[in-house]
Amino acid sequence: MASTSTIFSKTLIGAAAALTMLAAQAAPVSLSYSGGGTSSWWAAAKATGTGSFETSSGQYSGDIALGDLKSFSFHLQIELDGVTENFVYGLDQLDKFTANADSSGFTSLLLRTDFVRGDQNGGQGLNFLGLGVDQARTHHFDIPGPFTIGQLKATLGPDNHVPEPATLALTLAALGLAGVVGCGRRRKV
């Protein structure tokens, strides 16, 4: 017959294992950008970008700051007059980063990077002021004002759902009850 402390220990171990598995499944946040040229000289410019970021804690709710990031990557592609230029940004190029997320997803995201040289030797920096229309911009290193303007989208990965505290409490209670019932069944056998 198992003692109460053994049952409690096994229940806690099971709950800890379940929480560890939930945390380990966290996927990065996906970013996408689509924009167009802002001046008559480069109005035909088409910009697209994709990227992702992860937090060190695996948490994606509440306020997220630059110091909370484990990784960041973004690939920007600008096409103009038949030439496509690629720019790659990493965590080291981030100058500023703040975001806020709740159970419905991201409510705000702001980031700014240093200028990065592209594969055609042009230089672009990212200045994403929010998630709304025309709040995301790229800047060419020698042209005043934005080079392209568009929209940034941030999407939590499929495994980044952050459970509400009540849901987490119910899950832990259910795991505890399962442990107690499991131990009770072993005693009857």
PDB file of C-alpha atoms in Angstrom:
ATOM      1  CA  MET A   1       0.000   0.000   0.000  1.00  0.00           C
ATOM      2  CA  ALA A   2       1.469   3.335  -1.055  1.00  0.00           C
ATOM      3  CA  SER A   3       1.814   6.078   1.520  1.00  0.00           C
ATOM      4  CA  THR A   4       0.131   9.458   1.123  1.00  0.00           C
ATOM      5  CA  SER A   5       3.523  11.098   0.593  1.00  0.00           C
ATOM      6  CA  THR A   6       4.339   8.636  -2.213  1.00  0.00           C
ATOM      7  CA  ILE A   7       0.997   9.354  -3.907  1.00  0.00           C
ATOM      8  CA  PHE A   8       1.546  13.103  -3.541  1.00  0.00           C
ATOM      9  CA  SER A   9       5.094  12.817  -4.912  1.00  0.00           C
ATOM     10  CA  LYS A  10       3.973  10.825  -7.944  1.00  0.00           C
ATOM     11  CA  THR A  11       1.166  13.299  -8.583  1.00  0.00           C
ATOM     12  CA  LEU A  12       3.579  16.240  -8.437  1.00  0.00           C
ATOM     13  CA  ILE A  13       6.057  14.459 -10.707  1.00  0.00           C
ATOM     14  CA  GLY A  14       3.279  13.788 -13.239  1.00  0.00           C
ATOM     15  CA  ALA A  15       2.123  17.402 -13.157  1.00  0.00           C
ATOM     16  CA  ALA A  16       5.682  18.679 -13.537  1.00  0.00           C
ATOM     17  CA  ALA A  17       6.271  16.348 -16.487  1.00  0.00           C
ATOM     18  CA  ALA A  18       3.079  17.565 -18.183  1.00  0.00           C
ATOM     19  CA  LEU A  19       4.049  21.217 -17.699  1.00  0.00           C
ATOM     20  CA  THR A  20       7.561  20.520 -18.992  1.00  0.00           C
ATOM     21  CA  MET A  21       6.115  18.910 -22.116  1.00  0.00           C
ATOM     22  CA  LEU A  22       3.840  21.922 -22.673  1.00  0.00           C
ATOM     23  CA  ALA A  23       6.777  24.322 -22.372  1.00  0.00           C
ATOM     24  CA  ALA A  24       9.006  22.232 -24.640  1.00  0.00           C
ATOM     25  CA  GLN A  25       6.442  22.345 -27.457  1.00  0.00           C
ATOM     26  CA  ALA A  26       6.481  26.143 -27.778  1.00  0.00           C
ATOM     27  CA  ALA A  27       7.065  27.114 -31.398  1.00  0.00           C
ATOM     28  CA  PRO A  28       8.448  30.445 -32.552  1.00  0.00           C
ATOM     29  CA  VAL A  29       6.260  33.373 -33.522  1.00  0.00           C
ATOM     30  CA  SER A  30       5.975  33.787 -37.304  1.00  0.00           C
ATOM     31  CA  LEU A  31       6.333  37.236 -38.862  1.00  0.00           C
ATOM     32  CA  SER A  32       5.354  38.317 -42.372  1.00  0.00           C
ATOM     33  CA  TYR A  33       5.590  41.645 -44.175  1.00  0.00           C
ATOM     34  CA  SER A  34       4.176  42.896 -47.447  1.00  0.00           C
ATOM     35  CA  GLY A  35       4.693  46.424 -48.735  1.00  0.00           C
ATOM     36  CA  GLY A  36       5.181  48.681 -51.726  1.00  0.00           C
ATOM     37  CA  GLY A  37       7.321  51.628 -52.795  1.00  0.00           C
ATOM     38  CA  THR A  38       6.570  55.085 -51.432  1.00  0.00           C
ATOM     39  CA  SER A  39       7.987  57.487 -54.026  1.00  0.00           C
ATOM     40  CA  SER A  40       7.300  57.998 -57.727  1.00  0.00           C
ATOM     41  CA  TRP A  41      10.897  56.912 -58.421  1.00  0.00           C
ATOM     42  CA  TRP A  42      10.496  53.546 -56.711  1.00  0.00           C
ATOM     43  CA  ALA A  43       6.706  53.177 -56.630  1.00  0.00           C
ATOM     44  CA  ALA A  44       7.045  49.842 -58.445  1.00  0.00           C
ATOM     45  CA  ALA A  45       9.094  48.376 -55.583  1.00  0.00           C
ATOM     46  CA  LYS A  46       7.536  45.277 -54.037  1.00  0.00           C
ATOM     47  CA  ALA A  47       8.721  44.171 -50.616  1.00  0.00           C
ATOM     48  CA  THR A  48       8.012  40.895 -48.858  1.00  0.00           C
ATOM     49  CA  GLY A  49       9.511  39.442 -45.742  1.00  0.00           C
ATOM     50  CA  THR A  50       9.224  36.487 -43.432  1.00  0.00           C
ATOM     51  CA  GLY A  51      10.780  35.765 -40.089  1.00  0.00           C
ATOM     52  CA  SER A  52      10.318  34.500 -36.582  1.00  0.00           C
ATOM     53  CA  PHE A  53      11.278  35.070 -32.991  1.00  0.00           C
ATOM     54  CA  GLU A  54      11.393  33.023 -29.794  1.00  0.00           C
ATOM     55  CA  THR A  55      11.494  34.123 -26.193  1.00  0.00           C
ATOM     56  CA  SER A  56      13.970  32.618 -23.746  1.00  0.00           C
ATOM     57  CA  SER A  57      11.164  31.660 -21.364  1.00  0.00           C
ATOM     58  CA  GLY A  58       8.851  30.197 -24.002  1.00  0.00           C
ATOM     59  CA  GLN A  59       6.127  32.587 -22.791  1.00  0.00           C
ATOM     60  CA  TYR A  60       4.184  34.607 -25.354  1.00  0.00           C
ATOM     61  CA  SER A  61       1.729  36.559 -23.245  1.00  0.00           C
ATOM     62  CA  GLY A  62       1.965  39.997 -21.687  1.00  0.00           C
ATOM     63  CA  ASP A  63       4.828  42.355 -22.457  1.00  0.00           C
ATOM     64  CA  ILE A  64       7.848  41.030 -24.366  1.00  0.00           C
ATOM     65  CA  ALA A  65      11.021  43.144 -24.574  1.00  0.00           C
ATOM     66  CA  LEU A  66      14.264  42.858 -26.521  1.00  0.00           C
ATOM     67  CA  GLY A  67      16.011  41.290 -23.515  1.00  0.00           C
ATOM     68  CA  ASP A  68      13.373  38.507 -23.437  1.00  0.00           C
ATOM     69  CA  LEU A  69      14.271  37.211 -26.906  1.00  0.00           C
ATOM     70  CA  LYS A  70      16.164  33.968 -27.418  1.00  0.00           C
ATOM     71  CA  SER A  71      16.251  34.319 -31.213  1.00  0.00           C
ATOM     72  CA  PHE A  72      15.139  36.596 -34.032  1.00  0.00           C
ATOM     73  CA  SER A  73      15.485  36.202 -37.778  1.00  0.00           C
ATOM     74  CA  PHE A  74      13.953  38.061 -40.696  1.00  0.00           C
ATOM     75  CA  HIS A  75      14.487  37.792 -44.459  1.00  0.00           C
ATOM     76  CA  LEU A  76      13.427  40.851 -46.469  1.00  0.00           C
ATOM     77  CA  GLN A  77      13.196  40.722 -50.259  1.00  0.00           C
ATOM     78  CA  ILE A  78      12.735  43.869 -52.350  1.00  0.00           C
ATOM     79  CA  GLU A  79      12.085  43.685 -56.077  1.00  0.00           C
ATOM     80  CA  LEU A  80      12.518  46.789 -58.247  1.00  0.00           C
ATOM     81  CA  ASP A  81      13.061  47.106 -62.008  1.00  0.00           C
ATOM     82  CA  GLY A  82      13.590  43.367 -62.450  1.00  0.00           C
ATOM     83  CA  VAL A  83      16.243  43.161 -59.716  1.00  0.00           C
ATOM     84  CA  THR A  84      15.592  41.333 -56.466  1.00  0.00           C
ATOM     85  CA  GLU A  85      17.675  42.171 -53.412  1.00  0.00           C
ATOM     86  CA  ASN A  86      17.769  40.082 -50.240  1.00  0.00           C
ATOM     87  CA  PHE A  87      18.425  41.346 -46.715  1.00  0.00           C
ATOM     88  CA  VAL A  88      18.895  39.087 -43.699  1.00  0.00           C
ATOM     89  CA  TYR A  89      18.458  40.312 -40.110  1.00  0.00           C
ATOM     90  CA  GLY A  90      19.311  38.501 -36.908  1.00  0.00           C
ATOM     91  CA  LEU A  91      19.090  39.170 -33.202  1.00  0.00           C
ATOM     92  CA  ASP A  92      22.331  41.195 -33.377  1.00  0.00           C
ATOM     93  CA  GLN A  93      20.747  43.694 -35.802  1.00  0.00           C
ATOM     94  CA  LEU A  94      17.736  44.411 -33.561  1.00  0.00           C
ATOM     95  CA  ASP A  95      17.989  47.917 -32.116  1.00  0.00           C
ATOM     96  CA  LYS A  96      14.532  47.996 -30.501  1.00  0.00           C
ATOM     97  CA  PHE A  97      11.828  45.402 -29.830  1.00  0.00           C
ATOM     98  CA  THR A  98       8.614  45.465 -27.798  1.00  0.00           C
ATOM     99  CA  ALA A  99       5.508  43.345 -28.159  1.00  0.00           C
ATOM    100  CA  ASN A 100       2.356  42.551 -26.241  1.00  0.00           C
ATOM    101  CA  ALA A 101       0.199  39.456 -26.603  1.00  0.00           C
ATOM    102  CA  ASP A 102      -2.931  38.171 -24.918  1.00  0.00           C
ATOM    103  CA  SER A 103      -5.091  35.086 -25.408  1.00  0.00           C
ATOM    104  CA  SER A 104      -6.318  36.414 -28.784  1.00  0.00           C
ATOM    105  CA  GLY A 105      -2.804  36.953 -30.188  1.00  0.00           C
ATOM    106  CA  PHE A 106      -0.549  39.970 -30.587  1.00  0.00           C
ATOM    107  CA  THR A 107      -2.009  43.358 -29.718  1.00  0.00           C
ATOM    108  CA  SER A 108       1.173  45.302 -30.537  1.00  0.00           C
ATOM    109  CA  LEU A 109       4.626  44.744 -31.971  1.00  0.00           C
ATOM    110  CA  LEU A 110       7.312  47.334 -32.590  1.00  0.00           C
ATOM    111  CA  LEU A 111      10.800  46.627 -33.849  1.00  0.00           C
ATOM    112  CA  ARG A 112      13.665  48.563 -35.384  1.00  0.00           C
ATOM    113  CA  THR A 113      16.876  47.188 -36.862  1.00  0.00           C
ATOM    114  CA  ASP A 114      20.233  48.511 -37.901  1.00  0.00           C
ATOM    115  CA  PHE A 115      20.830  48.944 -41.640  1.00  0.00           C
ATOM    116  CA  VAL A 116      21.877  45.713 -43.328  1.00  0.00           C
ATOM    117  CA  ARG A 117      23.655  45.404 -46.674  1.00  0.00           C
ATOM    118  CA  GLY A 118      21.820  43.320 -49.239  1.00  0.00           C
ATOM    119  CA  ASP A 119      23.265  40.969 -51.818  1.00  0.00           C
ATOM    120  CA  GLN A 120      23.198  43.864 -54.367  1.00  0.00           C
ATOM    121  CA  ASN A 121      24.969  46.231 -51.907  1.00  0.00           C
ATOM    122  CA  GLY A 122      21.913  48.323 -51.099  1.00  0.00           C
ATOM    123  CA  GLY A 123      21.213  48.951 -47.416  1.00  0.00           C
ATOM    124  CA  GLN A 124      17.839  48.615 -45.713  1.00  0.00           C
ATOM    125  CA  GLY A 125      16.646  48.904 -42.149  1.00  0.00           C
ATOM    126  CA  LEU A 126      13.325  47.742 -40.720  1.00  0.00           C
ATOM    127  CA  ASN A 127      11.110  50.100 -38.730  1.00  0.00           C
ATOM    128  CA  PHE A 128       7.895  48.298 -37.838  1.00  0.00           C
ATOM    129  CA  LEU A 129       5.757  50.660 -35.754  1.00  0.00           C
ATOM    130  CA  GLY A 130       2.817  48.321 -35.235  1.00  0.00           C
ATOM    131  CA  LEU A 131       0.581  45.693 -36.776  1.00  0.00           C
ATOM    132  CA  GLY A 132      -1.837  48.007 -38.570  1.00  0.00           C
ATOM    133  CA  VAL A 133      -1.992  48.910 -42.235  1.00  0.00           C
ATOM    134  CA  ASP A 134       0.913  51.167 -43.333  1.00  0.00           C
ATOM    135  CA  GLN A 135       2.693  50.911 -39.962  1.00  0.00           C
ATOM    136  CA  ALA A 136       5.574  48.729 -41.196  1.00  0.00           C
ATOM    137  CA  ARG A 137       8.344  50.425 -43.136  1.00  0.00           C
ATOM    138  CA  THR A 138      11.723  49.747 -44.650  1.00  0.00           C
ATOM    139  CA  HIS A 139      14.311  52.489 -44.932  1.00  0.00           C
ATOM    140  CA  HIS A 140      17.114  52.747 -47.496  1.00  0.00           C
ATOM    141  CA  PHE A 141      20.351  53.973 -45.914  1.00  0.00           C
ATOM    142  CA  ASP A 142      20.739  57.011 -48.219  1.00  0.00           C
ATOM    143  CA  ILE A 143      17.124  57.990 -48.951  1.00  0.00           C
ATOM    144  CA  PRO A 144      15.134  60.136 -46.495  1.00  0.00           C
ATOM    145  CA  GLY A 145      11.805  58.704 -45.398  1.00  0.00           C
ATOM    146  CA  PRO A 146      10.514  55.179 -45.881  1.00  0.00           C
ATOM    147  CA  PHE A 147      11.463  53.181 -48.974  1.00  0.00           C
ATOM    148  CA  THR A 148       8.493  50.799 -48.657  1.00  0.00           C
ATOM    149  CA  ILE A 149       5.379  50.894 -46.477  1.00  0.00           C
ATOM    150  CA  GLY A 150       3.139  47.953 -45.721  1.00  0.00           C
ATOM    151  CA  GLN A 151       1.802  45.724 -42.987  1.00  0.00           C
ATOM    152  CA  LEU A 152       3.458  43.361 -40.531  1.00  0.00           C
ATOM    153  CA  LYS A 153       1.639  40.276 -39.266  1.00  0.00           C
ATOM    154  CA  ALA A 154       2.663  38.271 -36.203  1.00  0.00           C
ATOM    155  CA  THR A 155       1.226  34.791 -35.677  1.00  0.00           C
ATOM    156  CA  LEU A 156       1.689  32.541 -32.687  1.00  0.00           C
ATOM    157  CA  GLY A 157       2.849  29.057 -33.663  1.00  0.00           C
ATOM    158  CA  PRO A 158       0.322  26.235 -33.291  1.00  0.00           C
ATOM    159  CA  ASP A 159       1.860  25.150 -29.977  1.00  0.00           C
ATOM    160  CA  ASN A 160       2.210  28.643 -28.483  1.00  0.00           C
ATOM    161  CA  HIS A 161      -1.221  28.741 -26.924  1.00  0.00           C
ATOM    162  CA  VAL A 162      -0.728  30.103 -23.432  1.00  0.00           C
ATOM    163  CA  PRO A 163      -3.335  28.585 -21.126  1.00  0.00           C
ATOM    164  CA  GLU A 164      -5.362  30.874 -18.912  1.00  0.00           C
ATOM    165  CA  PRO A 165      -4.575  30.480 -15.177  1.00  0.00           C
ATOM    166  CA  ALA A 166      -7.961  28.847 -14.538  1.00  0.00           C
ATOM    167  CA  THR A 167      -7.361  26.306 -17.311  1.00  0.00           C
ATOM    168  CA  LEU A 168      -3.914  25.552 -15.948  1.00  0.00           C
ATOM    169  CA  ALA A 169      -5.337  25.092 -12.432  1.00  0.00           C
ATOM    170  CA  LEU A 170      -8.028  22.700 -13.731  1.00  0.00           C
ATOM    171  CA  THR A 171      -5.412  20.735 -15.674  1.00  0.00           C
ATOM    172  CA  LEU A 172      -3.228  20.365 -12.596  1.00  0.00           C
ATOM    173  CA  ALA A 173      -6.248  19.337 -10.495  1.00  0.00           C
ATOM    174  CA  ALA A 174      -7.200  16.723 -13.101  1.00  0.00           C
ATOM    175  CA  LEU A 175      -3.647  15.364 -13.163  1.00  0.00           C
ATOM    176  CA  GLY A 176      -3.648  15.180  -9.370  1.00  0.00           C
ATOM    177  CA  LEU A 177      -6.992  13.393  -9.313  1.00  0.00           C
ATOM    178  CA  ALA A 178      -5.777  10.949 -11.972  1.00  0.00           C
ATOM    179  CA  GLY A 179      -2.739  10.197  -9.820  1.00  0.00           C
ATOM    180  CA  VAL A 180      -4.848   9.580  -6.723  1.00  0.00           C
ATOM    181  CA  VAL A 181      -7.348   7.393  -8.625  1.00  0.00           C
ATOM    182  CA  GLY A 182      -4.489   5.458 -10.248  1.00  0.00           C
ATOM    183  CA  CYS A 183      -2.923   4.750  -6.873  1.00  0.00           C
ATOM    184  CA  GLY A 184      -6.322   3.713  -5.433  1.00  0.00           C
ATOM    185  CA  ARG A 185      -6.831   1.202  -8.254  1.00  0.00           C
ATOM    186  CA  ARG A 186      -3.417  -0.349  -7.624  1.00  0.00           C
ATOM    187  CA  ARG A 187      -4.308  -0.886  -3.968  1.00  0.00           C
ATOM    188  CA  LYS A 188      -7.489  -2.815  -4.876  1.00  0.00           C
ATOM    189  CA  VAL A 189      -5.673  -5.213  -7.169  1.00  0.00           C
TER     190      VAL A 189
END
